mmCIF file of C-alpha atoms and ligand atoms in Angstrom:
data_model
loop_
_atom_site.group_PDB
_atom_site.id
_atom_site.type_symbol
_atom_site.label_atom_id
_atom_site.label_comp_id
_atom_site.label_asym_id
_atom_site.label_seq_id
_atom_site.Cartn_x
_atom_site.Cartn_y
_atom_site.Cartn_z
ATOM 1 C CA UNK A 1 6.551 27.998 11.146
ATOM 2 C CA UNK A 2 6.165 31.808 11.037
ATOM 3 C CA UNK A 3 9.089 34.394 10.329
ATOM 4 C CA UNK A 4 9.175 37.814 10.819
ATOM 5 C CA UNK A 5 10.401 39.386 7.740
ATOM 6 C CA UNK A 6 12.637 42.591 7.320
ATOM 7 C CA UNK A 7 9.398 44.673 6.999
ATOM 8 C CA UNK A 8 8.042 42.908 10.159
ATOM 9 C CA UNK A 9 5.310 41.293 8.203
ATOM 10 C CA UNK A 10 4.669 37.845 9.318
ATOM 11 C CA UNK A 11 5.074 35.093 6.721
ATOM 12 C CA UNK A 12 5.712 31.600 6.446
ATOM 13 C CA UNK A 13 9.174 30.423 6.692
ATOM 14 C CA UNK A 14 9.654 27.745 3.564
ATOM 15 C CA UNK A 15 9.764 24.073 5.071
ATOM 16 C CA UNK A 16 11.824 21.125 4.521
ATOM 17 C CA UNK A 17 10.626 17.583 3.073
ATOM 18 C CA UNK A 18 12.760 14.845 2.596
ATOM 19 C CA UNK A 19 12.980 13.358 -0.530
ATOM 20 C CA UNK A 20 11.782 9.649 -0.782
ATOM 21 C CA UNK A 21 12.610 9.969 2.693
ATOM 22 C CA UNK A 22 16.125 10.330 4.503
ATOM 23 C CA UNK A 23 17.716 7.957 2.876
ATOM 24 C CA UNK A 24 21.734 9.103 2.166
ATOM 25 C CA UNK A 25 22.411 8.246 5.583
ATOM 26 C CA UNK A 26 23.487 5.170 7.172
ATOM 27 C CA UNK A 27 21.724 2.010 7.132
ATOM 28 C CA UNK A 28 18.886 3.673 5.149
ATOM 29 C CA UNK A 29 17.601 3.599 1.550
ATOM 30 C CA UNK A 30 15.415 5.174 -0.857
ATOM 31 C CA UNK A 31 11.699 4.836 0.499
ATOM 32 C CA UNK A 32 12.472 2.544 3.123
ATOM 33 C CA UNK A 33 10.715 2.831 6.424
ATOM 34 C CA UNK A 34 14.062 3.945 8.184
ATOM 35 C CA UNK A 35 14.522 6.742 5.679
ATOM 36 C CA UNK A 36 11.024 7.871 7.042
ATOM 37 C CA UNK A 37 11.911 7.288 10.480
ATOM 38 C CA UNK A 38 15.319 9.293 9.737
ATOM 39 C CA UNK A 39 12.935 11.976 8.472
ATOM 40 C CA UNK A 40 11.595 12.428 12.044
ATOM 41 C CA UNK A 41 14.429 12.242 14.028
ATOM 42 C CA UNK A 42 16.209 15.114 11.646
ATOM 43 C CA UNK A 43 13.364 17.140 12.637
ATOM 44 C CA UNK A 44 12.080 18.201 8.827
ATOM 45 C CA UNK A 45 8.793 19.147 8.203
ATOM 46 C CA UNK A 46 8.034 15.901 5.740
ATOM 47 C CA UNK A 47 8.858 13.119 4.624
ATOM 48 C CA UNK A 48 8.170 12.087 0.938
ATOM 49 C CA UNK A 49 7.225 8.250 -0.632
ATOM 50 C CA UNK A 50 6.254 7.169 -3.815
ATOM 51 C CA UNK A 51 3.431 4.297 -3.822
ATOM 52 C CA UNK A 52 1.861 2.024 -6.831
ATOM 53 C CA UNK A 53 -0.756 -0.695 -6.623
ATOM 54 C CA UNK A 54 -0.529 -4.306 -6.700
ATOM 55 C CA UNK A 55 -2.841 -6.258 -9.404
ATOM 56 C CA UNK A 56 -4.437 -7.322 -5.692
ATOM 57 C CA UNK A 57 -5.031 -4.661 -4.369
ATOM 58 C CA UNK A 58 -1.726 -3.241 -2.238
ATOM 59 C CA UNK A 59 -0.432 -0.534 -1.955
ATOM 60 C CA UNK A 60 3.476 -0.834 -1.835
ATOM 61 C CA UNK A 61 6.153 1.523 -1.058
ATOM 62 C CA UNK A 62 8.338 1.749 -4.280
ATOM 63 C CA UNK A 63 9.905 4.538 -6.599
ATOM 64 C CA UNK A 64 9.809 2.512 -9.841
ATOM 65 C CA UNK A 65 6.367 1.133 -11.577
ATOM 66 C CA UNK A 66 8.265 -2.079 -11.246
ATOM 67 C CA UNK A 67 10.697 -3.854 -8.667
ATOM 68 C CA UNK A 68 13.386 -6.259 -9.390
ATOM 69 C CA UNK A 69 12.118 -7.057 -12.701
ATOM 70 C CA UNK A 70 8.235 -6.917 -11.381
ATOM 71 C CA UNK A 71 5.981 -4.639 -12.767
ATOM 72 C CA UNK A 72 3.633 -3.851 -9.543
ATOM 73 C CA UNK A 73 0.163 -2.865 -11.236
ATOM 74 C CA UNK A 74 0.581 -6.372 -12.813
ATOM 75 C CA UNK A 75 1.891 -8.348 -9.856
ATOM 76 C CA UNK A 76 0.149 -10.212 -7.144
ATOM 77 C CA UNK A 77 1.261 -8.948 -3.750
ATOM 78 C CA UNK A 78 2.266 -12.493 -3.267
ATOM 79 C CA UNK A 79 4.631 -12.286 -5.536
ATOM 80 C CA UNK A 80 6.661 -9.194 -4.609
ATOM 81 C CA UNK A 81 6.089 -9.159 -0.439
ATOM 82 C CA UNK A 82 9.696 -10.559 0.091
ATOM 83 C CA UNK A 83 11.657 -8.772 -2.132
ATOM 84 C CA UNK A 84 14.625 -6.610 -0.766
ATOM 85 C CA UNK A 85 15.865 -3.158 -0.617
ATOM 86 C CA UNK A 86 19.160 -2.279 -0.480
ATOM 87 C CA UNK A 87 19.463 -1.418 3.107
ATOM 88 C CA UNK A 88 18.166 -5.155 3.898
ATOM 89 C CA UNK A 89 14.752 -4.187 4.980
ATOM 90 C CA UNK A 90 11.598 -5.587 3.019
ATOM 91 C CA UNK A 91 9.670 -3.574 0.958
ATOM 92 C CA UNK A 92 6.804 -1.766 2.841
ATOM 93 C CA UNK A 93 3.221 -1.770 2.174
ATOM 94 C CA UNK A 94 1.757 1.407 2.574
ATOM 95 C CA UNK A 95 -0.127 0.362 5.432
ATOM 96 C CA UNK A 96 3.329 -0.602 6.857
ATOM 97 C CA UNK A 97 4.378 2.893 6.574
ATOM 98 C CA UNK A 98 1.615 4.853 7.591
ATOM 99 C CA UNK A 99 1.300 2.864 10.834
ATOM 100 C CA UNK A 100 5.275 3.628 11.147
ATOM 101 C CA UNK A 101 4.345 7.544 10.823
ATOM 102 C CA UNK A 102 1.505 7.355 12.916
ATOM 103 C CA UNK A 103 3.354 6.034 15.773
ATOM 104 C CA UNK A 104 6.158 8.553 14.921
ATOM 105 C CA UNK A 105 3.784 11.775 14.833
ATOM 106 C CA UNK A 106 5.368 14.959 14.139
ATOM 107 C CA UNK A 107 6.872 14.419 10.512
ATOM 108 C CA UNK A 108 4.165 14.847 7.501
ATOM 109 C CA UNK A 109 3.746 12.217 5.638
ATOM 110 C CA UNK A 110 3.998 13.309 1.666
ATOM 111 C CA UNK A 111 2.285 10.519 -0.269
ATOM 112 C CA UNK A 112 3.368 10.112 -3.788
ATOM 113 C CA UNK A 113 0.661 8.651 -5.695
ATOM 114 C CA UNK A 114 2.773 6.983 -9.123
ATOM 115 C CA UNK A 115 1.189 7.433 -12.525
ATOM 116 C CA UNK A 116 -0.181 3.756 -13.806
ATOM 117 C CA UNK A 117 -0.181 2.270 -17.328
ATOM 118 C CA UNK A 118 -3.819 1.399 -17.131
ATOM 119 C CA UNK A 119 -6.224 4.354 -15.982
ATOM 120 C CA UNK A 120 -8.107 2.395 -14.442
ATOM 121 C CA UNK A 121 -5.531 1.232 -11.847
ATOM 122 C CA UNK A 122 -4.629 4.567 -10.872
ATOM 123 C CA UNK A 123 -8.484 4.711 -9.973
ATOM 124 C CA UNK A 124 -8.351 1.713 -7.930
ATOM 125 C CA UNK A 125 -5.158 3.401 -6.182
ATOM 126 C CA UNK A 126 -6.513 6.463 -5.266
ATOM 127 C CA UNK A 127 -9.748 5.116 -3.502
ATOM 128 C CA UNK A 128 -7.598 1.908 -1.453
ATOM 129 C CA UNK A 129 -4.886 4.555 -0.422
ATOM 130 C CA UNK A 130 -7.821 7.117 0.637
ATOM 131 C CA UNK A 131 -9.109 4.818 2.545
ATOM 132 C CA UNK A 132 -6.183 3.494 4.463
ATOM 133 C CA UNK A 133 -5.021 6.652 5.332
ATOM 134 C CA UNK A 134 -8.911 6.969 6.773
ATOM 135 C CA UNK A 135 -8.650 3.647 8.357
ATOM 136 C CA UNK A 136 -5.681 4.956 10.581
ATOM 137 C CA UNK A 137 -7.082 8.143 11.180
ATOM 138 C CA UNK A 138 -4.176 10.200 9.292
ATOM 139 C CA UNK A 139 -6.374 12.859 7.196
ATOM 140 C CA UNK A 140 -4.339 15.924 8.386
ATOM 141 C CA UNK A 141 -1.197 14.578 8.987
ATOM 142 C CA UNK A 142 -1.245 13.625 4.890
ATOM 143 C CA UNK A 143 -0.389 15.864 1.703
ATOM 144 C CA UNK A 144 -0.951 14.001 -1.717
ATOM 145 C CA UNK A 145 1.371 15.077 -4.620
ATOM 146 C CA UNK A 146 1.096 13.522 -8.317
ATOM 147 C CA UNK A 147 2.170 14.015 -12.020
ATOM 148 C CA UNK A 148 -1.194 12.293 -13.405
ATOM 149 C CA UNK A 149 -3.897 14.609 -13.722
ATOM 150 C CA UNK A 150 -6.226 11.748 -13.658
ATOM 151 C CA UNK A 151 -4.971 10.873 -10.047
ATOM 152 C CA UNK A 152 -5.310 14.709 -8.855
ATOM 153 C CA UNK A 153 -8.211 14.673 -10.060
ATOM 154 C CA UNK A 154 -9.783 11.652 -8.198
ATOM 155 C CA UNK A 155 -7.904 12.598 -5.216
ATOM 156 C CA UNK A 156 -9.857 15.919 -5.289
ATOM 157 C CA UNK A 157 -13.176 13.556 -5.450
ATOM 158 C CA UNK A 158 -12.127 10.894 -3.307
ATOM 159 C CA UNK A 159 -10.832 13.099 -0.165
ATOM 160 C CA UNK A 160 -12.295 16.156 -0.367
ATOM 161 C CA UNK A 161 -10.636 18.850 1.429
ATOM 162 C CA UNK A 162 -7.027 17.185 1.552
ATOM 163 C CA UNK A 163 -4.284 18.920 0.369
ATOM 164 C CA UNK A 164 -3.620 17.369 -3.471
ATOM 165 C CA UNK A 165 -0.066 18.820 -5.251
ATOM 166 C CA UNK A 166 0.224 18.704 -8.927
ATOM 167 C CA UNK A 167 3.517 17.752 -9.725
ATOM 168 C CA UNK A 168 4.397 17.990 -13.676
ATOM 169 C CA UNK A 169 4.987 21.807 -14.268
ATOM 170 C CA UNK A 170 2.471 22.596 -16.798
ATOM 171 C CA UNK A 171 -0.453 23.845 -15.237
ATOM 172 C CA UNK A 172 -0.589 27.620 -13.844
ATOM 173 C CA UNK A 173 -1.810 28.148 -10.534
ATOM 174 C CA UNK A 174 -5.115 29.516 -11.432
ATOM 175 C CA UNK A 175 -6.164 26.281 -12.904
ATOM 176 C CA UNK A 176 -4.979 24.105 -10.032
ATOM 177 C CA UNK A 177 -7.273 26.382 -7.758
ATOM 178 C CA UNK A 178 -10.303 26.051 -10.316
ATOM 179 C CA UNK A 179 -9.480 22.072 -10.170
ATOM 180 C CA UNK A 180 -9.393 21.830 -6.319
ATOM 181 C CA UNK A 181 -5.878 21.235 -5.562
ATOM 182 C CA UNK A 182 -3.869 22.648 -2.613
ATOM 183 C CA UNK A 183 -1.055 24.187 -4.975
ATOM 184 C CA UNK A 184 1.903 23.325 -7.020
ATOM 185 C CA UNK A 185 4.659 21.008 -6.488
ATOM 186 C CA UNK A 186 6.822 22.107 -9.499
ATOM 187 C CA UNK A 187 10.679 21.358 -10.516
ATOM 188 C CA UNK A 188 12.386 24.122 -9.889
ATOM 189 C CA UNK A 189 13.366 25.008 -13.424
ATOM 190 C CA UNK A 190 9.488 25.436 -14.320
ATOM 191 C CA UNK A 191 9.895 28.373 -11.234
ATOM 192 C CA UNK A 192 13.026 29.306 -12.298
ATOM 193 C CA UNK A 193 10.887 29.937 -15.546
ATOM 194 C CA UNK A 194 7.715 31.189 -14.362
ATOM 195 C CA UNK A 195 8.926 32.655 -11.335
ATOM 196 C CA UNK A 196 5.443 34.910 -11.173
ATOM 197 C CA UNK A 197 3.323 31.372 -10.101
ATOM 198 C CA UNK A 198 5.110 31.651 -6.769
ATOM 199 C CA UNK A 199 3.849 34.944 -6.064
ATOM 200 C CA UNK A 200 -0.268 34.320 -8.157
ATOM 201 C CA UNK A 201 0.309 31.098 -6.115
ATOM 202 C CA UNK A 202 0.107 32.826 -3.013
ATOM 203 C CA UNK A 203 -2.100 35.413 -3.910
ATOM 204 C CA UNK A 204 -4.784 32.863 -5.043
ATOM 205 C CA UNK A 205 -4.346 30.697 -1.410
ATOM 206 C CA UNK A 206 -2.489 28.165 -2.968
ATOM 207 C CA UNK A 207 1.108 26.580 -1.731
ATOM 208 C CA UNK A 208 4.198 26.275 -3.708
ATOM 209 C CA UNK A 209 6.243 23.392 -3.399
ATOM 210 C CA UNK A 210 9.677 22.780 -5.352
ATOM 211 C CA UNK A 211 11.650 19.332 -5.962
ATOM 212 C CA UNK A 212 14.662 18.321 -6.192
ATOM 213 C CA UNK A 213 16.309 20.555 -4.909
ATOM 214 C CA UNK A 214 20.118 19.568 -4.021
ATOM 215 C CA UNK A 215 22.232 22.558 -5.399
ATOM 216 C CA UNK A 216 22.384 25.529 -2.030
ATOM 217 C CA UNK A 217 22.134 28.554 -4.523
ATOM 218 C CA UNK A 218 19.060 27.009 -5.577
ATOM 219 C CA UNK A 219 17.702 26.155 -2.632
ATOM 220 C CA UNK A 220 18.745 29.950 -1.370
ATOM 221 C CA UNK A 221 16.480 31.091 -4.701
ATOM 222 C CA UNK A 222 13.668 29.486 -3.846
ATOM 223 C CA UNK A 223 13.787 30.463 -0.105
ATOM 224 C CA UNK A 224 14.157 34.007 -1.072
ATOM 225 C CA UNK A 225 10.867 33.628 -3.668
ATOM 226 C CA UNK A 226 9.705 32.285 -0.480
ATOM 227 C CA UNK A 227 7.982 28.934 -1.267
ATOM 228 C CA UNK A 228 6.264 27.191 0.844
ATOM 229 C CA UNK A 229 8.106 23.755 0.490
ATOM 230 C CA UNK A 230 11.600 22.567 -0.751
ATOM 231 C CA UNK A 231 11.885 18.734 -1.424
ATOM 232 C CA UNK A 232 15.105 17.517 -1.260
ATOM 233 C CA UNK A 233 17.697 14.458 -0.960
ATOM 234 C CA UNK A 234 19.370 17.062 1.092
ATOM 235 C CA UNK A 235 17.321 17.571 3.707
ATOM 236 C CA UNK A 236 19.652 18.502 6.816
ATOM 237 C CA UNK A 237 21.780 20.798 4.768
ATOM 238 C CA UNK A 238 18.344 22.628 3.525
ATOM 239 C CA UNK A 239 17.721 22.819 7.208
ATOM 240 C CA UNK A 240 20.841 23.687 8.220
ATOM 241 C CA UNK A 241 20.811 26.527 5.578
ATOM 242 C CA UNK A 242 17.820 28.028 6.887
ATOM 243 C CA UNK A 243 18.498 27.944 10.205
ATOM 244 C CA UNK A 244 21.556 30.186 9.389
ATOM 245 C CA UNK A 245 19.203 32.565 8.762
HETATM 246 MG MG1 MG B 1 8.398 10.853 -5.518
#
């Protein structure tokens, strides 16, 4: 969405994603399809997921490397596809939730790729979740974020020209642009201290993104450095805020 500053330069207004979804809301929970289906209906800009890979082969919707005691990388799909999440619902495959935001359109779908123990399963992550998100056709309507370098760094390989987000704060923007990458998705202290990436950010083509952002003054910062995204577990009040505006 475009703004027209106080100068009357045009510049992008900084959007809203929903962290692990909408989820403090009734009858939703953290990465559950209705939290992503929430997403849409409060009208933000994205909605965000985290997603590991079964020892088979799956790609499950999950925060945690493990669930209910299960470690995925090492389970079987088998032996995890009935688990529970809070809200009642069963866990979701990835497949399960891109179909979901396919059929929703409109909300961006902000696909957290989880570092693995093993190197070598992150590798087999990266080219199964490519190639779903191929499979249903969802190339544009998908932004990858991740703290492994390894998994940026296939992602960059593997899907050329999608937007990949480096998420652990210790890389400067210049390097993300030599290594391919759409921008930085940074915790907000690491722009708090290194405000100037916002702005070399920008100047080098590259989008800022900032998580988790639940406190308004810091939300109000980062709006006012103008990045790009703001990822939070608030997501209505972040809209809400800068709609006041
Ligand atoms: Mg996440």
């Amino acid at each position: 969405m475009l703004a027209v500053g106080s100068c009357g330069i045009l510049f992008a207004q900084t959007r809203v994603i929903a962290h692990r979804g909408y989820w403090d809301c009734e009858g939703s929970a953290q990465n559950s399809i209705t939290a992503l289906v929430k997403s849409a209906e409060a009208g933000v800009y994205g909605s965000e997921f985290d997603v590991s890979i079964t020892a088979d082969g799956v790609p499950v919707v999950n925060h945690d490397d493990d669930i209910q005691g299960h470690v995925i990388e090492t389970s079987r799909y088998a032996d995890i596809k009935d688990l529970k999440l809070p809200n009642g619902e069963t866990l979701p495959t990835l497949e399960q939730y891109l179909v979901k935001g396919k059929e929703l359109g409109g909300v961006q779908l902000i696909l957290e790729i989880k570092p693995h123990k093993e190197e070598a399963n992150e590798d087999r992550a990266v080219k199964a979740i490519v190639a779903l998100v191929r499979k249903h056709g969802l190339e544009k309507r998908v932004d990858y974020i991740s703290f492994s370098m390894n998994i940026c760094k296939e992602l960059v390989k593997e899907a050329p020209g999608a937007p990949v987000y480096y998420l652990n704060g210790d890389v400067a923007p210049e390097e993300l642009k030599k290594l391919g990458m759409a921008g930085a998705d940074y915790h907000y202290k690491v722009f708090k201290k290194h405000p100037e990436w916002i702005k070399e950010a920008r100047e080098l083509g590259l989008k800022t993104n900032s998580w988790t952002v639940d406190d308004t003054d810091m939300m109000q910062w980062l709006i006012d450095q103008k990045v790009d995204f703001i990822t939070t577990d608030k997501p209505v009040e972040l809209k809400q805020l800068l709609e006041k505006k």
